[in-house]
Each structure stands twice: as structure tokens, then as C-alpha cells.
Short mmCIF file of C-alpha atoms in Angstrom, two decimals:
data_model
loop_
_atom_site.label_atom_id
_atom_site.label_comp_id
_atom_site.label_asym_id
_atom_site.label_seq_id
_atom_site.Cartn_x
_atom_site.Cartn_y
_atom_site.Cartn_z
CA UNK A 16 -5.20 9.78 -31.88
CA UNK A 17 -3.08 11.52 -29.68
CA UNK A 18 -2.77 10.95 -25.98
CA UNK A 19 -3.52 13.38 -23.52
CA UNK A 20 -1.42 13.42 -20.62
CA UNK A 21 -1.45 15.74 -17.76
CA UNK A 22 0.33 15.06 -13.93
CA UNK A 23 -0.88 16.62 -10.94
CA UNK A 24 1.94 17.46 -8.67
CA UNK A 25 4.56 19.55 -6.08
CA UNK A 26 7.94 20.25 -7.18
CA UNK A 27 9.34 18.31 -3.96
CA UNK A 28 7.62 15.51 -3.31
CA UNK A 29 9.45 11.88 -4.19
CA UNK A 30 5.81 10.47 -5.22
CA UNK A 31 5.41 12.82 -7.87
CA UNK A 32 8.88 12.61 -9.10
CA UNK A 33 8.31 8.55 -9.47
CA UNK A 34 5.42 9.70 -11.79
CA UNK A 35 7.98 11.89 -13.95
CA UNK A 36 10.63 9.23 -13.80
CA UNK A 37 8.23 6.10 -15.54
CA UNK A 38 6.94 9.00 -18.02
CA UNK A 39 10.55 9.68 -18.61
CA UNK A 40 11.51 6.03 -19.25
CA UNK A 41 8.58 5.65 -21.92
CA UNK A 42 9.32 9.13 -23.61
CA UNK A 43 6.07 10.31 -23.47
CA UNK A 44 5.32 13.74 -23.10
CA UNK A 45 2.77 15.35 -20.71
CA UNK A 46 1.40 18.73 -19.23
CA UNK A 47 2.77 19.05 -15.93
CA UNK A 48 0.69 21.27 -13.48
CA UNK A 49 2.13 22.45 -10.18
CA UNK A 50 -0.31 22.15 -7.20
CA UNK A 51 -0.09 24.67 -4.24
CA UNK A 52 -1.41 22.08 -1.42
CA UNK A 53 -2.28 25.08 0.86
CA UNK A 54 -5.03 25.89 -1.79
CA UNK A 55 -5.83 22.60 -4.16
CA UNK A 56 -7.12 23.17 -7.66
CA UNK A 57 -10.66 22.44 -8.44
CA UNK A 58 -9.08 19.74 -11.05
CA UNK A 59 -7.25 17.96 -8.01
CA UNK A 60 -10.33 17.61 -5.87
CA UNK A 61 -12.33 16.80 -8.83
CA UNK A 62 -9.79 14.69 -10.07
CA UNK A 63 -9.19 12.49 -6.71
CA UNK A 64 -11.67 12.84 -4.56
CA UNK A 65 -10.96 10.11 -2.25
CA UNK A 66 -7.69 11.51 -1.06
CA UNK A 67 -7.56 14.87 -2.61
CA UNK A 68 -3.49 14.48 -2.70
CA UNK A 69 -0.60 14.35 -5.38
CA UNK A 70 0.63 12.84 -7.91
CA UNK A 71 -2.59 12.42 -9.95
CA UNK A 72 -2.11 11.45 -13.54
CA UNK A 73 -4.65 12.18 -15.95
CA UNK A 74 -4.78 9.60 -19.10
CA UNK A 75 -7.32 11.05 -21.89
CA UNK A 76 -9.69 12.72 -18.89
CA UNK A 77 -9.27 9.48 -16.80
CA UNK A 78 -7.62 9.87 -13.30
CA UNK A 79 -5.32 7.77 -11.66
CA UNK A 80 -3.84 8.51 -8.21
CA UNK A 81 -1.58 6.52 -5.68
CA UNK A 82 2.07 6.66 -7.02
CA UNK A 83 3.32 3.10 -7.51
CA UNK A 84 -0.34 2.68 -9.20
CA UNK A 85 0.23 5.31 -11.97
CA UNK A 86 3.67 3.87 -12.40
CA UNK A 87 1.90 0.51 -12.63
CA UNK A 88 -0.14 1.56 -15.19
CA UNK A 89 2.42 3.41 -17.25
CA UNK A 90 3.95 0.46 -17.67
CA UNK A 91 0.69 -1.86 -18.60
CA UNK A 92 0.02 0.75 -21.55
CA UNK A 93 2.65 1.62 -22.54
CA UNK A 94 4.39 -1.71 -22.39
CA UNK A 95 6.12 -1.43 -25.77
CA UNK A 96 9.35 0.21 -24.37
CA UNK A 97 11.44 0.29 -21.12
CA UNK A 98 9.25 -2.13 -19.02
CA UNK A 99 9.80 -1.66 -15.49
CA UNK A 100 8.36 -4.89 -13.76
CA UNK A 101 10.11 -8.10 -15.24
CA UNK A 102 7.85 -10.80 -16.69
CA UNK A 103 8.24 -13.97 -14.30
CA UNK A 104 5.14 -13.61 -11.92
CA UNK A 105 7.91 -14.56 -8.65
CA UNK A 106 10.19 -11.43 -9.97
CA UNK A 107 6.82 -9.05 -10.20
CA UNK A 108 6.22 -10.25 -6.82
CA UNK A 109 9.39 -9.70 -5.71
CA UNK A 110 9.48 -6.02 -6.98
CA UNK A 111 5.96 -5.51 -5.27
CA UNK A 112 7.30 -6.45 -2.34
CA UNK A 113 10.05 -4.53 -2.24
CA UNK A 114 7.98 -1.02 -3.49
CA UNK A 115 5.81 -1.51 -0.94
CA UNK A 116 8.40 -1.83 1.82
CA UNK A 117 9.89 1.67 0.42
CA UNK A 118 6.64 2.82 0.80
CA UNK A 119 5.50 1.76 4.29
CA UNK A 120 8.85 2.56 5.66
CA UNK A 121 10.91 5.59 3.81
CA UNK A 122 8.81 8.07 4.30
CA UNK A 123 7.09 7.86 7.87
CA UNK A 124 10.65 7.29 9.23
CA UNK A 125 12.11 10.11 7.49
CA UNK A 126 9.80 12.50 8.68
CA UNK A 127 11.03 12.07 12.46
CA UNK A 128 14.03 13.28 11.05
CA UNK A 129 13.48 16.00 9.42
CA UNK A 130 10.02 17.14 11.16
CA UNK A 131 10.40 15.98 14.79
CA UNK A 132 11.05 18.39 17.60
CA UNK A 133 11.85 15.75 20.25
CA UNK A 134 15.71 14.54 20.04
CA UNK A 135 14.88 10.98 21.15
CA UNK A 136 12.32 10.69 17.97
CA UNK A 137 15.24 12.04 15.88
CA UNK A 138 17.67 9.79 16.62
CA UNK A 139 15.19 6.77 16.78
CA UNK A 140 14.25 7.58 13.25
CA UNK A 141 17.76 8.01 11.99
CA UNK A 142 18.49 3.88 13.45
CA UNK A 143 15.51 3.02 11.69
CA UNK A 144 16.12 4.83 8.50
CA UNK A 145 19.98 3.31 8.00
CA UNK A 146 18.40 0.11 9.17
CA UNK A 147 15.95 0.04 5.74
CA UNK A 148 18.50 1.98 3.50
CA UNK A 149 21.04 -1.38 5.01
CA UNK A 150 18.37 -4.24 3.78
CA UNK A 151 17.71 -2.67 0.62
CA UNK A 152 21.08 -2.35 0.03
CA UNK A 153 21.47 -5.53 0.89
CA UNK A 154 18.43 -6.71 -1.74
CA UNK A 155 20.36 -4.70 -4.38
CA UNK A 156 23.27 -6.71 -3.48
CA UNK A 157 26.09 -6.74 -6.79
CA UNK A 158 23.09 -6.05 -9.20
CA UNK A 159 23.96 -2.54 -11.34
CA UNK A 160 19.89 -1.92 -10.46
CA UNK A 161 17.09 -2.93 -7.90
CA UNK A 162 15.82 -4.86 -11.34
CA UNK A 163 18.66 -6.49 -12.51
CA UNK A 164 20.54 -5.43 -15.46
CA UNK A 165 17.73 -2.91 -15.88
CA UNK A 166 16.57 -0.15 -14.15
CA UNK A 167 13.27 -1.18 -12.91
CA UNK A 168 10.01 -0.83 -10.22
CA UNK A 169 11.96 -0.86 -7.46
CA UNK A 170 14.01 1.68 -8.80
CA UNK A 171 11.57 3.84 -9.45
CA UNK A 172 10.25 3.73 -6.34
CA UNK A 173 13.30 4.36 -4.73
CA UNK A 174 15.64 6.35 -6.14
CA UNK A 175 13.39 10.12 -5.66
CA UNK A 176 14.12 9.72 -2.23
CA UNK A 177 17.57 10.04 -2.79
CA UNK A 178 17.16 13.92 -4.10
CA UNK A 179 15.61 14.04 -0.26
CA UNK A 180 19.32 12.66 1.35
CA UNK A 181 20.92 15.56 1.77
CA UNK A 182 18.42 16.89 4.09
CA UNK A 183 17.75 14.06 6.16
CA UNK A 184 21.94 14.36 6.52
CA UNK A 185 21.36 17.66 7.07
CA UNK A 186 18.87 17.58 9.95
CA UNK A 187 20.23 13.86 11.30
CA UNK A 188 23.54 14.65 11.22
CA UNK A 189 24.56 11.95 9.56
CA UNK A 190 26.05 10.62 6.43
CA UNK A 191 24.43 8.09 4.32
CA UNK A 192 27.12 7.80 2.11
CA UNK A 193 29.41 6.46 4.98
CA UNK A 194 27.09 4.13 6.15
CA UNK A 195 25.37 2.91 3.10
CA UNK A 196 28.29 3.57 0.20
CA UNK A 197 26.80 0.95 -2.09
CA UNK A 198 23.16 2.27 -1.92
CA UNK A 199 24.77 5.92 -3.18
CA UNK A 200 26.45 4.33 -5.78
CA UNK A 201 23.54 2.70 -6.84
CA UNK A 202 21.57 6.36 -6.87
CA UNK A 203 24.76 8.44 -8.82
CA UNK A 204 24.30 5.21 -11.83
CA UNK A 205 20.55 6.06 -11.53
CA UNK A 206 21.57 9.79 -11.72
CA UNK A 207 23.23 8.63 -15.31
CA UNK A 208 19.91 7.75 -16.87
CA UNK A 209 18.26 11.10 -18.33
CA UNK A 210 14.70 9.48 -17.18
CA UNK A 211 15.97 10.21 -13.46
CA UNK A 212 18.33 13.61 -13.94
CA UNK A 213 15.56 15.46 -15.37
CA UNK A 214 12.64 14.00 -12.96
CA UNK A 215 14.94 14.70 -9.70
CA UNK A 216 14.57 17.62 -7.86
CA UNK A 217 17.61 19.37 -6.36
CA UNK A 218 18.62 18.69 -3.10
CA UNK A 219 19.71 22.16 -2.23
CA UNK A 220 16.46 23.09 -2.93
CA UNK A 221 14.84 20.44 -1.27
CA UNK A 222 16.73 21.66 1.67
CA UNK A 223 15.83 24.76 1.26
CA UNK A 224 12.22 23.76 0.46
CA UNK A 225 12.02 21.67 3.98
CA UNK A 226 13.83 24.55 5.93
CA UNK A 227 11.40 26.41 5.41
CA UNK A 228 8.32 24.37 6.34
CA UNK A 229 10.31 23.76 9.23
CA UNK A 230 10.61 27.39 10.30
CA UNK A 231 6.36 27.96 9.17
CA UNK A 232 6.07 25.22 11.88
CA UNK A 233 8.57 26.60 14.18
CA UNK A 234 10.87 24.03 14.47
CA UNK A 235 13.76 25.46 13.94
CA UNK B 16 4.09 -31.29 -12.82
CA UNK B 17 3.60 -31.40 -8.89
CA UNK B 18 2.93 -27.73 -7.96
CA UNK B 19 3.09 -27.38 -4.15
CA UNK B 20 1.32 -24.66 -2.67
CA UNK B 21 1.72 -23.80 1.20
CA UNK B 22 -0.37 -21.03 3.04
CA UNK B 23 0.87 -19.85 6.38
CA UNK B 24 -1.75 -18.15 8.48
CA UNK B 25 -3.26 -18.02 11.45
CA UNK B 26 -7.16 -19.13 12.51
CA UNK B 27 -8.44 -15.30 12.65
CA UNK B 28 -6.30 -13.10 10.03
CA UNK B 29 -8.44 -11.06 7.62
CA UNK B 30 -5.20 -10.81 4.99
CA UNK B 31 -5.23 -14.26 5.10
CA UNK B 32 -8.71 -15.02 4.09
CA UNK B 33 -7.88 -13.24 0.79
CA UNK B 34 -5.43 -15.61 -0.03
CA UNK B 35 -7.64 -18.72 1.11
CA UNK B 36 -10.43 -17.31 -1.22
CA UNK B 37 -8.74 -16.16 -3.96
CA UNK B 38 -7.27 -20.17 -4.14
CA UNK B 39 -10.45 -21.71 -3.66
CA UNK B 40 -12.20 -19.25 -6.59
CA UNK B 41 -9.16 -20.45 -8.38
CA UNK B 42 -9.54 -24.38 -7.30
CA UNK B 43 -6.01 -24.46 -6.37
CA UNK B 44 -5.05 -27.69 -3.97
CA UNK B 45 -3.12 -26.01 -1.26
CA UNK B 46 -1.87 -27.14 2.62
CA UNK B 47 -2.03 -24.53 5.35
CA UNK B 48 0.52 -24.17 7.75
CA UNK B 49 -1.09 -22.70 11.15
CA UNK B 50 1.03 -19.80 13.04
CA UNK B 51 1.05 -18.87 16.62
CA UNK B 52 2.17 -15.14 16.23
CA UNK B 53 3.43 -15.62 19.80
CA UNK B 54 5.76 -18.31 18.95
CA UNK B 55 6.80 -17.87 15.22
CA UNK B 56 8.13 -20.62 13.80
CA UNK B 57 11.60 -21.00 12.32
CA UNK B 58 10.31 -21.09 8.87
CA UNK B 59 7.75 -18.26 9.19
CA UNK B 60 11.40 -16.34 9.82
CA UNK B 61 13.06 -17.86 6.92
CA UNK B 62 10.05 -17.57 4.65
CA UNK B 63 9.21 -13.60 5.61
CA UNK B 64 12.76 -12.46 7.29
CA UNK B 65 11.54 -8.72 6.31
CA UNK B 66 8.25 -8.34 7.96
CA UNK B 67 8.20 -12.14 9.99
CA UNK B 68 4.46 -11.81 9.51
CA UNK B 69 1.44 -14.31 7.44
CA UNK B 70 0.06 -14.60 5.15
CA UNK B 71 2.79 -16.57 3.39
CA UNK B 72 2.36 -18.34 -0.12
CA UNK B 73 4.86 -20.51 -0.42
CA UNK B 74 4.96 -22.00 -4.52
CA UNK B 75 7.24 -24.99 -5.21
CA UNK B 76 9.18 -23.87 -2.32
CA UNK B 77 9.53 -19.95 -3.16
CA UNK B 78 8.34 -16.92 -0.66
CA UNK B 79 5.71 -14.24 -1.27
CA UNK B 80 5.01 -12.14 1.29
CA UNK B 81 1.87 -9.00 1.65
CA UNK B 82 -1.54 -9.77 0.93
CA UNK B 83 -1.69 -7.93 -2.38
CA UNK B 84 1.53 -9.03 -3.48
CA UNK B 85 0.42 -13.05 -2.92
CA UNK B 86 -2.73 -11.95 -4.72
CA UNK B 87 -1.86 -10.68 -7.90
CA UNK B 88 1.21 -13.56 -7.86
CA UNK B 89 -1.64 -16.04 -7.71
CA UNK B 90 -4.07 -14.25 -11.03
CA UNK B 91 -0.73 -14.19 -12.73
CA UNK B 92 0.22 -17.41 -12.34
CA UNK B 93 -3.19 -19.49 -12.37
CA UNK B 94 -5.22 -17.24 -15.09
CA UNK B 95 -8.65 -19.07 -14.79
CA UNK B 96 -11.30 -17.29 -13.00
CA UNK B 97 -9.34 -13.65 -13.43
CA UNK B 98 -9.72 -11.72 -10.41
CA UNK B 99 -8.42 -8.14 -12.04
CA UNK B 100 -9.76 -7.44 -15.42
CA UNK B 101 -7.46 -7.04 -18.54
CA UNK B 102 -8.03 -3.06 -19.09
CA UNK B 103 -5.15 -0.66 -17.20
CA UNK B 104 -7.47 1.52 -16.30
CA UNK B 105 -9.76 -0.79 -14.56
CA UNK B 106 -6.42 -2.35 -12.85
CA UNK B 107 -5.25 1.03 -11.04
CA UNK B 108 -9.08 1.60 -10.36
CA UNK B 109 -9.33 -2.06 -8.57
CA UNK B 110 -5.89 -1.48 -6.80
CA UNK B 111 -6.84 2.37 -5.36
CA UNK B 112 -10.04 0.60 -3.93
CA UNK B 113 -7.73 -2.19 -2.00
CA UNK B 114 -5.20 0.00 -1.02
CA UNK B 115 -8.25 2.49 0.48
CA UNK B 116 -9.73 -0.70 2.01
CA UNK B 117 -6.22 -1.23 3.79
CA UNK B 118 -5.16 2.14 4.68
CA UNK B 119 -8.12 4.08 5.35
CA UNK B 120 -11.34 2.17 5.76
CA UNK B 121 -9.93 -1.15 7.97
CA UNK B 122 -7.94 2.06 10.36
CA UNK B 123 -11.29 4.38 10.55
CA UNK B 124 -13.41 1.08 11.44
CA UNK B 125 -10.70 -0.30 13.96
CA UNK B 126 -10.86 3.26 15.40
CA UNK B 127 -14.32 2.92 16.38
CA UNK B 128 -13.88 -0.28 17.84
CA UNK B 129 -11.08 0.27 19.65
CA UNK B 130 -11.70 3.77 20.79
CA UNK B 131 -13.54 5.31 23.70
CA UNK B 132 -15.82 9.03 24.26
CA UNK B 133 -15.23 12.04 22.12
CA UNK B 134 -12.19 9.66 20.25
CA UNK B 135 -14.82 6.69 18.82
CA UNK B 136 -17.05 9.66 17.83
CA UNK B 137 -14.55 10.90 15.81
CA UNK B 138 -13.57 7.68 14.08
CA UNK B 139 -17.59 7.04 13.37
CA UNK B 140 -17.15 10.32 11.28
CA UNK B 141 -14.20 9.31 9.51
CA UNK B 142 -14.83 5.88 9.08
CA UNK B 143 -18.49 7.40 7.54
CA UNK B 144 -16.83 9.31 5.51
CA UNK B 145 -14.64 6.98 4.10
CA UNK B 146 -17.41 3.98 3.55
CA UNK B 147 -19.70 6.58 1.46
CA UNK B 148 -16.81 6.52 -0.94
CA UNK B 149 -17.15 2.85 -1.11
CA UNK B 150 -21.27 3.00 -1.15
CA UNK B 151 -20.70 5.49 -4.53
CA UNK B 152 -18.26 2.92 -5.70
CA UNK B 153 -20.60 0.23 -5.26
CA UNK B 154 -23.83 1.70 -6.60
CA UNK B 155 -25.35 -0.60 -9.56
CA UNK B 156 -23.25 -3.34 -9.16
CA UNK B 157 -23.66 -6.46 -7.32
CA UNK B 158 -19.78 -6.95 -6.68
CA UNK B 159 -17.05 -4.09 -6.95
CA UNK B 160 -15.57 -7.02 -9.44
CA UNK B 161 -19.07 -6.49 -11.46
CA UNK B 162 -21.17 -9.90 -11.82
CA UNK B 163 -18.60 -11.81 -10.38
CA UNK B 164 -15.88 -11.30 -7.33
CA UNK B 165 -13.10 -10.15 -7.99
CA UNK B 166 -9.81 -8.53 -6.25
CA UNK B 167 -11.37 -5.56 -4.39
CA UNK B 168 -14.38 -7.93 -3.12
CA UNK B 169 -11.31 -9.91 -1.95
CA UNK B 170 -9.52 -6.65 -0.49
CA UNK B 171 -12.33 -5.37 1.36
CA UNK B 172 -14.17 -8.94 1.64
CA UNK B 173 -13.31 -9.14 5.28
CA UNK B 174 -15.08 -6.01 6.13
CA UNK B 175 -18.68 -8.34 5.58
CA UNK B 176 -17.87 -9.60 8.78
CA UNK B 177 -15.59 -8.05 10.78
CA UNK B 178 -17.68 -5.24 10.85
CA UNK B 179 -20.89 -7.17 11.86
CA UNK B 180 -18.84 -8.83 14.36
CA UNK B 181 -17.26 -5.28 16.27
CA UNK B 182 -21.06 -3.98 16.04
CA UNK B 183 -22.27 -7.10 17.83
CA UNK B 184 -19.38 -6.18 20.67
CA UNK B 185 -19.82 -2.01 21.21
CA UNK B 186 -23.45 -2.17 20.36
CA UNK B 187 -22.75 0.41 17.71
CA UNK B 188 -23.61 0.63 14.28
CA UNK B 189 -20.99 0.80 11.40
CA UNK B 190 -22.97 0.49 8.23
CA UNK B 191 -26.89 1.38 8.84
CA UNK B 192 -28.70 -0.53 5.92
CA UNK B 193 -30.20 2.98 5.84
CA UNK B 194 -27.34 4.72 5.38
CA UNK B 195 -25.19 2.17 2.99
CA UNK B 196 -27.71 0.41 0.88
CA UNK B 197 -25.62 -0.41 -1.22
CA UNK B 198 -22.55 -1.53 1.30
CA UNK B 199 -24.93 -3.29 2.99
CA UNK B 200 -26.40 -5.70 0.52
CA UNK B 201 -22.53 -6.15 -0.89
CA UNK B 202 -21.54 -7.48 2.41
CA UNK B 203 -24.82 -10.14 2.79
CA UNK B 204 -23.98 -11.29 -0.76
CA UNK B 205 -20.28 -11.66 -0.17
CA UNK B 206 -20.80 -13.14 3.30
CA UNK B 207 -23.81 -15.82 1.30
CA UNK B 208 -21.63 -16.27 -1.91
CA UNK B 209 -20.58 -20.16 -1.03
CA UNK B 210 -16.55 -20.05 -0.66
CA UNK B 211 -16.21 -17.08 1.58
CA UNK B 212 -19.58 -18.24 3.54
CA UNK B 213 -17.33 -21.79 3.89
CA UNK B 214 -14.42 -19.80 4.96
CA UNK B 215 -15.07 -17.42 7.62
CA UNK B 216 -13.15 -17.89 11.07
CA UNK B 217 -15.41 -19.05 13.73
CA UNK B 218 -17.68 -16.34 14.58
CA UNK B 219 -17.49 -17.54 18.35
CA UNK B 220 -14.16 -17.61 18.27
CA UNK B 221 -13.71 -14.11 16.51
CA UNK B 222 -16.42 -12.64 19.13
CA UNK B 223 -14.17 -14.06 22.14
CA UNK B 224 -11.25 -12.62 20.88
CA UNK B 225 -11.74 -9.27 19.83
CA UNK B 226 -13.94 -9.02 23.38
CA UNK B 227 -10.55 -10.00 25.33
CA UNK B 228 -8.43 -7.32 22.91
CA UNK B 229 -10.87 -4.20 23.87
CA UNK B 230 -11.12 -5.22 27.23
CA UNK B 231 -7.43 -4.96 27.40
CA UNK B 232 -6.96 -2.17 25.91
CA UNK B 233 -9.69 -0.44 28.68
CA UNK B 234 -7.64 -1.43 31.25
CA UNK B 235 -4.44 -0.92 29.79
CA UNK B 236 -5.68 3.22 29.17
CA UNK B 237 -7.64 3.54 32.21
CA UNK B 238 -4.74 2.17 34.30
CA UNK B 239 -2.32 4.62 32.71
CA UNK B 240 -4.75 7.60 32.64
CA UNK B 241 -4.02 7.98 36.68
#
């Protein structure tokens, strides 16, 4: 029996794009629907209720939301090919660890980058940012990946922001590239892997994309 | 084989009392190492340079830091008494429900606690809101792990009596027996079930200290509000 799979998501957000990336990696092939957040499909509210957000992945009818969970459980079934989490229990925890640091941190500091209005918030969120892109790079250390050899969790959870760089440059005024150059290398090997070139938005449009929010909001 | 197994904490943290059950359930001899956020020790910093926060498993000498982290490290590595079931499906449904616990439910309750006026009534909405999700989660079942406990009793475990204990402080209720039936008689049966009854911080204490933290942060906001 064939499986049905269908993702929930926006074109531009780095939690759905983890979600393409694992599907990628396994070669499975899905239905991907494109949500308009300004006016949710009935399937997204019905589908996750709790939060009503994106990525939502939809496994023969069953739902499963919270991005680092669906790429969880990509990996439990289809465990077969490409596993992303190593099998030592200390190594698991140590990718954990390290997805859930990209998650608490990445993307609330990058907002007051991009979103903020007030110059102090800016710049405070630009230390803070280098600061986390510095200790991961430092965690990837002379590894080709986060997970070794392999491309792995930590990987995945990190390398969709990188499609997002360009326009935290942009509105920081900044390069990461210059202050992190291992980190980019480690995102142009990523860029390599087909899993990640055809999951990856691109940052032009992204720019564009967050320009324009910006100017909805007035900021600019 | 000697397995040494460390547990830094302190007296009153809720993430660490899912660590402390989940080794008891387990029966796994550990030592606990006692923190004084205040004064963190030199190998608190070593152990957790990232976050410098507990809990802490330490394992024959090697880190894990984050609640959830040190919790499925510890089914994975000790398999008796399972705490997350084999299926996928059921393990993404049992993680949503901890991470909700974390992000959503623990914030909306804190809220109400914490808050004053027109601001707690708005966290008693949201923090409504978000515990019906957990009463329709928990309807028919005596634990959210089934029969047994399992990880999202742990995740959400400390709810049984922080809850009772902020309610006994602000004279407010959080979950009516009315309201949360089924919430309700989780958290007696979790609070009774004999390792987490033998494991709660004491209540005393808890009372004390949550007292001195709202009274703080009253005069801290009505100081600044002039």
C-alpha cells in the first residue's frame, strides 16, 4: 500500500523547509500544499488544532505538527535510508541538544533584526545572533557536517536558516560570511546535497518576501 | 560494569523532578548534586557551558543537558519500564503534548500567577484555553501514557502541584474539578501514584518561595509604575 503524504506549509518559512529537506533525504514523494496564513485552510485548523500553524505533515490522514517532530518521525519510519540522528543514545542527545538550541535561539533573535523598529533592539539582536552562529560553529568544529561524516539532525535543523542570511545581512548590515566563514562553508557543502538545493528557498526572494511584510507593517 | 549516574538540581525545579522520576520508574541508583543558582558551581559551568542551567545527567562522566533531551537519553539507554511507546506516531503525539506543556501551558499558568488586573484575566483565558486541549487529550484514560505513566505524565507531571500550590497563594482557581474533570482526577492520581507522591519538593517550602517571588515582583511593578 502506498503512502499518502501531504505537507502543510509557506514558501518562506525555515520550519517548513526542514520538513522538505528530511522528505528529500528519504526520497519520498508528497503533495505539497501552500498555506496563505492570513486565511488558514479548513485542513490546517482541522489538521492542528492546538496551534493552528505550519509545517503540518500528514502521514496516511494522521497529522503531525512541530518541525523537528515531523523530522523526528521521518526518520523513525522511514529509517531504512539516510538516517539523520546517529545511533549511540549520548550522540542522539547531543543532536537534541543542539536542535533545540537552533530552535530557542535562531529565530526569536533574528526577528529583532529583521522586524524591529528600535535601533538599539537591532543591533542587540545582531551581537546575539553572531554570538549563536560563533558556538555552533564552534560545535561543527573540522566536521564536513553538524553529524559527522553525514549530514544529519542538526543539519537539518539548521541549514534553512541559511536561505534567510541574506536578509538578516541585508537589514543588520552585516556580513555573516566575514564573521562566521566556516559556518558558510558548512551551508554552500549543504547547498551540494540535492535534499537541501531543491527544499531551499531563494534568498532574493526571501528578501523580497520579508521587504514586503516589512512595508505591510510599516517599517520601512 | 559500574555505571555512575549524577543529577544536578536544585530543591524546587519542576524540570528536574522529571529526571528524578523518570530514574526512580526506571530503578536507576543515582547521586544528586544540589545547585545554588546564585552561586553556580564550577562544574555546573563545565557540565552545561551552553545554557549553565540544571537539570544535568551526568552518565559515566558525560553531559546531557534540557529536560527532554536527559529524558529520552535515559528510555534509550535503560529500556525497562518504556516511558514513550514503540509506534512513530504515538512518539511525535507524546512529544507535541511535552513541548505544549513547556511552551504554552507552564507560560499561560505562570501568567496568572504572576500577573495582576485586566493582565491575570487575560492569562486565565489563555491558560483555559490551552488546558481544555489537555482535558480532550486526557479523556478516557487514566494517564496521557495510558495505564501506566509515561513521558508526557512526566512533561506535564509538575503541573499536579504547582498548580495547586499558585491557587493556594492568589486564591484563584486554575483547574475547577468542574471544568477539567478529567485534568483534575489526572493530577490527584499522578500526585497519589507512590514515586512522584515520594518526590515532591516540600510543599512549605514551595509555598514560601513562590509567596516571596510574587511579592517581589508587586513591588518591583508598583515601584516602577510611578
Amino acid at each position: 500500500m502506498a503512502d499518502e503524504i501531504a505537507l502543510l506549509s509557506t514558501w518562506p518559512s525555515m520550519f517548513g523547509m526542514r520538513v522538505r529537506v528530511a522528505l528529500a533525504e528519504k526520497g519520498l514523494k508528497y503533495e505539497y500544499r501552500e498555506e496563505d496564513l492570513r486565511n488558514k485552510s479548513p485542513l490546517l485548523l482541522l489538521m492542528n488544532p492546538v496551534h493552528k500553524k505550519i509545517p503540518v505533515l500528514i502521514h496516511n490522514g494522521k497529522p503531525i505538527s512541530e518541525s523537528m517532530i515531523i523530522v523526528e518521525y521521518i526518520d523513525e519510519v522511514w529509517n531504512h535510508k539516510s538516517p539523520l540522528l546517529p545511533t549511540d543514545p549520548f550522540q542522539r542527545a547531543q543532536a537534541r541538544f543542539w536542535a533545540d538550541y537552533v530552535d530557542k535561539k535562531l529565530y526569536d533573535i533574528g526577528k529583532k533584526i529583521i522586524w524591529s523598529t528600535k535601533e538599539e533592539e537591532q543591533e542587540t539582536g545582531k551581537k546575539e545572533f553572531l554570538e549563536c552562529l560563533k558556538l555552533l560553529e564552534g560545535e561543527l568544529g573540522d566536521n564536513p557536517y553538524f553529524g559527522g561524516q553525514n549530514f544529519g539532525f542538526v543539519d537539518v535543523s539548521l541549514v534553512t536558516f541559511s536561505c534567510w542570511f541574506h536578509t538578516f545581512e541585508s537589514y543588520g548590515n552585516f556580513s555573516i560570511e566575514t564573521e562566521c566563514p566556516k559556518l558558510v562553508a558548512w551551508t554552500k557543502r549543504c547547498l551540494e546535497k540535492e535534499s537541501v538545493s531543491s527544499s531551499l528557498a531563494d534568498p532574493h526572494k526571501i528578501h523580497d518576501f520579508a521587504s514586503g511584510v516589512r512595508k505591510r507593517f510599516a517599517i520601512e | 560494569m559500574g555505571e555512575e549516574v549524577k543529577l544536578f538540581r536544585t530543591w524546587s525545579s519542576s524540570f528536574a523532578l522529571r529526571i528524578v522520576w523518570a530514574l526512580k520508574i526506571k530503578g536507576i541508583e543515582y547521586e544528586t548534586v544540589f545547585e545554588d543558582l546564585s552561586n553556580k558551581s564550577p562544574l555546573l559551568l563545565q557540565y552545561n557551558p551552553v545554557h549553565k542551567k540544571v537539570p544535568i545527567l551526568v552518565h559515566n562522566g558525560k553531559p546531557i543537558a534540557e529536560s527532554f533531551v536527559i529524558l529520552e537519553y535515559i528510555d534509550e539507554t535503560w529500556k525497562q519500564a518504556p516511558l514513550l511507546l514503540e509506534d512513530p506516531y504515538e512518539r511525535a503525539k507524546a512529544r507535541f503534548w511535552a513541548k505544549f506543556g513547556d511552551d504554552k501551558v507552564l507560560t499561560s499558568v505562570w501568567n496568572v500567577f504572576i500577573k495582576q488586573g485586566k493582565e491575570q484575566e487575560e492569562a486565565l483565558v489563555a491558560a483555559t484555553e490551552n488546558l481544555k486541549f489537555l482535558e480532550e487529550e486526557m479523556k478516557g484514560k487514566k494517564f496521557f501514557g495510558g495505564e501506566r505513566i509515561g513521558y508526557v505524565d512526566l512533561a506535564l507531571g509538575f503541573l499536579a502541584n504547582l498548580i495547586s500550590i499558585f491557587e493556594e497563594i492568589i486564591g484563584l482557581k486554575i483547574v475547577d474539578e468542574e471544568k477539567f474533570p478529567s485534568l483534575y482526577s489526572w493530577m490527584q492520581d499522578f500526585a497519589e501514584a507512590p514515586i512522584i507522591r515520594d518526590n515532591w519538593p516540600p510543599r512549605d517550602k514551595m509555598i514560601v518561595k513562590f509567596q516571596a517571588l510574587l511579592d517581589a515582583t508587586i513591588a518591583s511593578s508598583s515601584s516602577s509604575s510611578k
